[in-house]
mmCIF file of C-alpha atoms in Angstrom:
data_model
loop_
_atom_site.group_PDB
_atom_site.id
_atom_site.type_symbol
_atom_site.label_atom_id
_atom_site.label_comp_id
_atom_site.label_asym_id
_atom_site.label_seq_id
_atom_site.Cartn_x
_atom_site.Cartn_y
_atom_site.Cartn_z
ATOM 1 C CA MET A 1 179.099 -121.536 346.974
ATOM 2 C CA ASN A 2 181.594 -124.106 346.526
ATOM 3 C CA LYS A 3 184.708 -124.757 344.646
ATOM 4 C CA GLN A 4 183.113 -126.038 341.607
ATOM 5 C CA LYS A 5 180.692 -123.319 340.912
ATOM 6 C CA ARG A 6 183.250 -120.768 341.268
ATOM 7 C CA TYR A 7 185.620 -122.672 338.617
ATOM 8 C CA GLU A 8 182.541 -122.865 336.213
ATOM 9 C CA ILE A 9 181.802 -119.381 336.615
ATOM 10 C CA PHE A 10 185.503 -118.068 335.914
ATOM 11 C CA SER A 11 185.811 -120.815 333.223
ATOM 12 C CA ARG A 12 182.554 -119.405 331.514
ATOM 13 C CA TRP A 13 183.923 -115.518 331.625
ATOM 14 C CA ARG A 14 187.322 -116.627 330.361
ATOM 15 C CA ASP A 15 185.919 -118.372 327.581
ATOM 16 C CA ASP A 16 183.873 -115.659 326.480
ATOM 17 C CA ASN A 17 186.693 -112.992 326.992
ATOM 18 C CA PRO A 18 190.186 -114.636 327.082
ATOM 19 C CA HIS A 19 192.074 -111.497 327.600
ATOM 20 C CA PRO A 20 190.366 -109.059 329.546
ATOM 21 C CA THR A 21 191.643 -105.528 330.237
ATOM 22 C CA THR A 22 190.927 -102.470 331.988
ATOM 23 C CA GLU A 23 188.502 -99.734 329.851
ATOM 24 C CA LEU A 24 190.719 -97.133 330.433
ATOM 25 C CA GLU A 25 193.069 -95.740 327.707
ATOM 26 C CA TYR A 26 196.777 -96.157 328.316
ATOM 27 C CA SER A 27 200.068 -96.753 326.738
ATOM 28 C CA SER A 28 202.218 -96.901 329.951
ATOM 29 C CA PRO A 29 202.341 -97.834 333.481
ATOM 30 C CA PHE A 30 202.500 -93.778 334.020
ATOM 31 C CA GLU A 31 199.507 -92.931 331.885
ATOM 32 C CA LEU A 32 197.396 -95.969 333.841
ATOM 33 C CA LEU A 33 198.637 -94.416 336.966
ATOM 34 C CA ILE A 34 197.000 -90.966 336.603
ATOM 35 C CA ALA A 35 193.877 -92.469 334.464
ATOM 36 C CA VAL A 36 193.253 -94.616 337.665
ATOM 37 C CA ILE A 37 193.627 -91.768 340.192
ATOM 38 C CA LEU A 38 191.383 -89.771 338.234
ATOM 39 C CA SER A 39 188.909 -92.507 337.646
ATOM 40 C CA ALA A 40 187.817 -92.202 341.617
ATOM 41 C CA GLN A 41 184.021 -91.635 341.491
ATOM 42 C CA ALA A 42 184.175 -90.906 337.627
ATOM 43 C CA THR A 43 183.470 -93.308 334.809
ATOM 44 C CA ASP A 44 186.068 -94.633 332.625
ATOM 45 C CA VAL A 45 184.341 -92.883 329.459
ATOM 46 C CA GLY A 46 184.893 -89.649 331.308
ATOM 47 C CA VAL A 47 188.301 -90.170 332.117
ATOM 48 C CA ASN A 48 189.070 -91.208 328.578
ATOM 49 C CA LYS A 49 187.958 -88.019 326.985
ATOM 50 C CA ALA A 50 190.055 -86.077 329.515
ATOM 51 C CA THR A 51 193.255 -88.024 328.765
ATOM 52 C CA ARG A 52 192.805 -88.394 325.004
ATOM 53 C CA LYS A 53 193.275 -84.519 325.178
ATOM 54 C CA LEU A 54 196.133 -84.516 327.922
ATOM 55 C CA TYR A 55 198.418 -87.451 327.062
ATOM 56 C CA PRO A 56 199.233 -85.953 323.628
ATOM 57 C CA VAL A 57 200.498 -82.894 325.415
ATOM 58 C CA ALA A 58 201.947 -84.169 328.755
ATOM 59 C CA ASN A 59 202.460 -87.993 329.214
ATOM 60 C CA THR A 60 205.360 -88.276 331.617
ATOM 61 C CA PRO A 61 205.656 -87.065 335.150
ATOM 62 C CA GLN A 62 207.843 -84.288 334.381
ATOM 63 C CA ALA A 63 205.848 -82.983 331.612
ATOM 64 C CA ILE A 64 202.625 -83.155 333.507
ATOM 65 C CA TYR A 65 204.461 -81.747 336.794
ATOM 66 C CA ASP A 66 205.624 -78.719 334.309
ATOM 67 C CA LEU A 67 201.810 -77.881 333.449
ATOM 68 C CA GLY A 68 201.047 -77.200 337.150
ATOM 69 C CA VAL A 69 197.696 -77.551 338.910
ATOM 70 C CA ASP A 70 196.182 -74.953 337.093
ATOM 71 C CA GLY A 71 197.426 -76.100 333.786
ATOM 72 C CA LEU A 72 196.315 -79.541 334.310
ATOM 73 C CA LYS A 73 193.046 -78.635 335.381
ATOM 74 C CA GLU A 74 192.324 -77.239 331.960
ATOM 75 C CA TYR A 75 192.555 -80.710 330.952
ATOM 76 C CA ILE A 76 190.489 -82.506 333.635
ATOM 77 C CA LYS A 77 187.793 -80.257 334.558
ATOM 78 C CA THR A 78 184.997 -82.118 332.993
ATOM 79 C CA ILE A 79 186.008 -85.048 335.704
ATOM 80 C CA GLY A 80 184.489 -85.019 338.923
ATOM 81 C CA LEU A 81 186.400 -83.708 342.026
ATOM 82 C CA PHE A 82 188.760 -82.388 339.493
ATOM 83 C CA ASN A 83 190.489 -79.509 341.890
ATOM 84 C CA ALA A 84 191.758 -82.349 344.445
ATOM 85 C CA LYS A 85 192.840 -84.772 341.849
ATOM 86 C CA ALA A 86 194.918 -82.169 340.136
ATOM 87 C CA GLU A 87 196.598 -81.490 343.119
ATOM 88 C CA ASN A 88 197.283 -85.241 343.978
ATOM 89 C CA VAL A 89 198.316 -85.778 340.201
ATOM 90 C CA ILE A 90 201.044 -82.938 340.634
ATOM 91 C CA LYS A 91 202.116 -83.877 343.929
ATOM 92 C CA THR A 92 202.552 -87.396 342.739
ATOM 93 C CA CYS A 93 204.511 -86.463 339.489
ATOM 94 C CA LYS A 94 206.690 -84.413 342.007
ATOM 95 C CA MET A 95 207.641 -87.551 343.965
ATOM 96 C CA LEU A 96 208.147 -89.858 340.796
ATOM 97 C CA VAL A 97 210.553 -87.352 339.252
ATOM 98 C CA GLU A 98 212.506 -86.885 342.598
ATOM 99 C CA LEU A 99 211.988 -90.335 344.243
ATOM 100 C CA HIS A 100 211.589 -92.850 341.307
ATOM 101 C CA ASP A 101 213.607 -91.544 338.233
ATOM 102 C CA SER A 102 210.599 -90.898 336.634
ATOM 103 C CA VAL A 103 209.366 -94.454 336.889
ATOM 104 C CA VAL A 104 206.320 -95.837 338.249
ATOM 105 C CA PRO A 105 207.491 -98.117 341.146
ATOM 106 C CA ASP A 106 206.283 -101.888 341.260
ATOM 107 C CA THR A 107 205.517 -102.217 344.981
ATOM 108 C CA ARG A 108 202.338 -101.765 346.860
ATOM 109 C CA GLU A 109 204.155 -99.831 349.698
ATOM 110 C CA ALA A 110 205.742 -97.296 346.936
ATOM 111 C CA LEU A 111 202.568 -96.995 345.072
ATOM 112 C CA GLU A 112 200.127 -96.391 348.279
ATOM 113 C CA ALA A 113 202.847 -93.563 349.346
ATOM 114 C CA LEU A 114 202.157 -91.342 346.192
ATOM 115 C CA PRO A 115 199.222 -88.978 346.820
ATOM 116 C CA GLY A 116 196.010 -89.852 345.419
ATOM 117 C CA VAL A 117 196.739 -93.279 345.480
ATOM 118 C CA GLY A 118 195.075 -95.887 347.794
ATOM 119 C CA ARG A 119 194.884 -99.704 348.118
ATOM 120 C CA LYS A 120 192.512 -99.942 345.437
ATOM 121 C CA THR A 121 194.247 -97.862 342.736
ATOM 122 C CA ALA A 122 197.691 -99.538 343.993
ATOM 123 C CA ASN A 123 195.751 -103.081 343.109
ATOM 124 C CA VAL A 124 194.941 -101.998 339.524
ATOM 125 C CA VAL A 125 198.295 -100.703 338.690
ATOM 126 C CA LEU A 126 200.267 -103.673 340.008
ATOM 127 C CA ASN A 127 197.726 -106.205 338.120
ATOM 128 C CA THR A 128 197.172 -104.357 334.946
ATOM 129 C CA ALA A 129 200.711 -102.546 334.438
ATOM 130 C CA PHE A 130 202.650 -105.112 336.472
ATOM 131 C CA GLY A 131 201.018 -108.545 336.255
ATOM 132 C CA GLN A 132 200.457 -109.106 339.592
ATOM 133 C CA PRO A 133 198.036 -111.275 341.124
ATOM 134 C CA THR A 134 196.046 -108.269 342.782
ATOM 135 C CA MET A 135 192.211 -107.509 343.483
ATOM 136 C CA ALA A 136 190.770 -104.521 343.038
ATOM 137 C CA VAL A 137 187.567 -104.187 344.891
ATOM 138 C CA ASP A 138 185.421 -101.465 343.709
ATOM 139 C CA THR A 139 181.727 -100.759 343.642
ATOM 140 C CA HIS A 140 180.855 -103.222 340.668
ATOM 141 C CA ILE A 141 183.171 -106.005 342.352
ATOM 142 C CA PHE A 142 181.905 -105.895 345.667
ATOM 143 C CA ARG A 143 178.281 -105.832 344.403
ATOM 144 C CA VAL A 144 178.781 -108.752 342.497
ATOM 145 C CA SER A 145 180.903 -110.727 344.936
ATOM 146 C CA ASN A 146 178.174 -110.172 347.442
ATOM 147 C CA ARG A 147 175.228 -110.897 344.946
ATOM 148 C CA THR A 148 176.227 -113.731 343.416
ATOM 149 C CA LYS A 149 177.856 -115.223 346.739
ATOM 150 C CA ILE A 150 181.309 -115.702 344.864
ATOM 151 C CA ALA A 151 182.753 -114.101 347.775
ATOM 152 C CA PRO A 152 180.336 -112.343 350.154
ATOM 153 C CA GLY A 153 181.775 -109.786 352.436
ATOM 154 C CA LYS A 154 180.825 -106.724 354.716
ATOM 155 C CA ASN A 155 183.311 -104.283 353.525
ATOM 156 C CA VAL A 156 185.727 -104.143 350.452
ATOM 157 C CA ASN A 157 188.678 -105.407 352.335
ATOM 158 C CA GLU A 158 186.864 -108.623 353.496
ATOM 159 C CA VAL A 159 185.683 -108.853 349.968
ATOM 160 C CA GLU A 160 189.268 -108.634 348.572
ATOM 161 C CA GLN A 161 190.506 -111.237 350.904
ATOM 162 C CA LYS A 162 187.641 -113.458 350.213
ATOM 163 C CA LEU A 163 188.186 -113.242 346.508
ATOM 164 C CA MET A 164 191.882 -113.907 346.925
ATOM 165 C CA ARG A 165 191.510 -116.961 349.032
ATOM 166 C CA PHE A 166 188.430 -118.489 347.083
ATOM 167 C CA ILE A 167 189.004 -117.709 343.152
ATOM 168 C CA PRO A 168 191.159 -120.714 341.639
ATOM 169 C CA LYS A 169 194.511 -119.845 340.913
ATOM 170 C CA ALA A 170 194.295 -120.156 337.236
ATOM 171 C CA PHE A 171 192.019 -117.197 336.921
ATOM 172 C CA ILE A 172 193.375 -115.076 339.451
ATOM 173 C CA LEU A 173 195.159 -112.709 337.283
ATOM 174 C CA ASP A 174 192.539 -111.543 335.232
ATOM 175 C CA ALA A 175 189.539 -112.011 337.666
ATOM 176 C CA HIS A 176 189.405 -108.369 338.786
ATOM 177 C CA HIS A 177 188.385 -107.485 334.963
ATOM 178 C CA TRP A 178 185.860 -110.264 334.547
ATOM 179 C CA LEU A 179 184.104 -109.318 337.647
ATOM 180 C CA ILE A 180 184.071 -105.319 337.055
ATOM 181 C CA LEU A 181 182.886 -106.177 333.321
ATOM 182 C CA HIS A 182 179.921 -108.272 334.645
ATOM 183 C CA GLY A 183 178.920 -105.963 337.376
ATOM 184 C CA ARG A 184 179.157 -103.039 334.711
ATOM 185 C CA TYR A 185 177.380 -104.425 331.913
ATOM 186 C CA VAL A 186 175.153 -107.524 333.192
ATOM 187 C CA CYS A 187 174.886 -107.474 337.222
ATOM 188 C CA VAL A 188 174.297 -103.811 337.369
ATOM 189 C CA ALA A 189 173.195 -102.115 340.336
ATOM 190 C CA ARG A 190 169.050 -101.531 340.017
ATOM 191 C CA LYS A 191 168.086 -104.382 338.201
ATOM 192 C CA PRO A 192 170.550 -107.106 337.310
ATOM 193 C CA LYS A 193 170.078 -108.660 333.848
ATOM 194 C CA CYS A 194 169.700 -112.264 335.165
ATOM 195 C CA GLY A 195 168.186 -113.477 331.957
ATOM 196 C CA ALA A 196 170.675 -112.533 329.671
ATOM 197 C CA CYS A 197 173.620 -113.669 332.286
ATOM 198 C CA MET A 198 175.783 -116.347 331.334
ATOM 199 C CA ILE A 199 176.380 -117.812 334.874
ATOM 200 C CA GLU A 200 172.451 -117.192 335.910
ATOM 201 C CA ASP A 201 172.495 -121.156 336.835
ATOM 202 C CA LEU A 202 175.399 -120.557 338.939
ATOM 203 C CA CYS A 203 174.709 -117.701 340.774
ATOM 204 C CA GLU A 204 172.980 -117.638 344.116
ATOM 205 C CA PHE A 205 171.175 -114.383 343.999
ATOM 206 C CA LYS A 206 167.615 -114.918 345.228
ATOM 207 C CA ASP A 207 165.711 -112.560 343.626
ATOM 208 C CA LYS A 208 166.676 -113.087 339.846
ATOM 209 C CA THR A 209 165.019 -110.973 337.030
ATOM 210 C CA GLU A 210 163.398 -111.878 333.814
ATOM 211 C CA ILE A 211 165.669 -109.193 331.996
#
């Protein structure tokens, strides 16, 4: 895929959705951080259902830490892997209180030092909460990047590096949201909806569908 095609793809996505954002519900960097930790191997819809009950009760590091692991589990038990996630969230809240004055750090190194925060979670927080040009490669972005040939790679790190290198600078800040939304609703895993795709003529996927 060449530069012109990539530029046109992202131009179309921008024209269709000029201000994309995450579908996770949050009102502060801390709420976003916790929601992203909870979203691992879970849907945004499922996480939002839980946080709608949790955040009115506790939405600061100290308040969630005060709930304790068992108290937090009551709010997130509908989410997959909730036992491990509860442990990580409580440990993260403790670290935020003790090491960061209850403020979510805006550096990759500090974020990745928090329990339950890997590179993808750190990238989401850096991009969405702090406006940094990062690329959080999840299953949707990995699939879209390989299927369309925007940035094919054998693993998430390779895809991330290629996306950061290939995506025109004008689009880099919002690119990961457009890619996720495209993968979630159009270029879906089992059978992509090529017939309803606004970039079908630019995509280099060989086995296009009629739908």
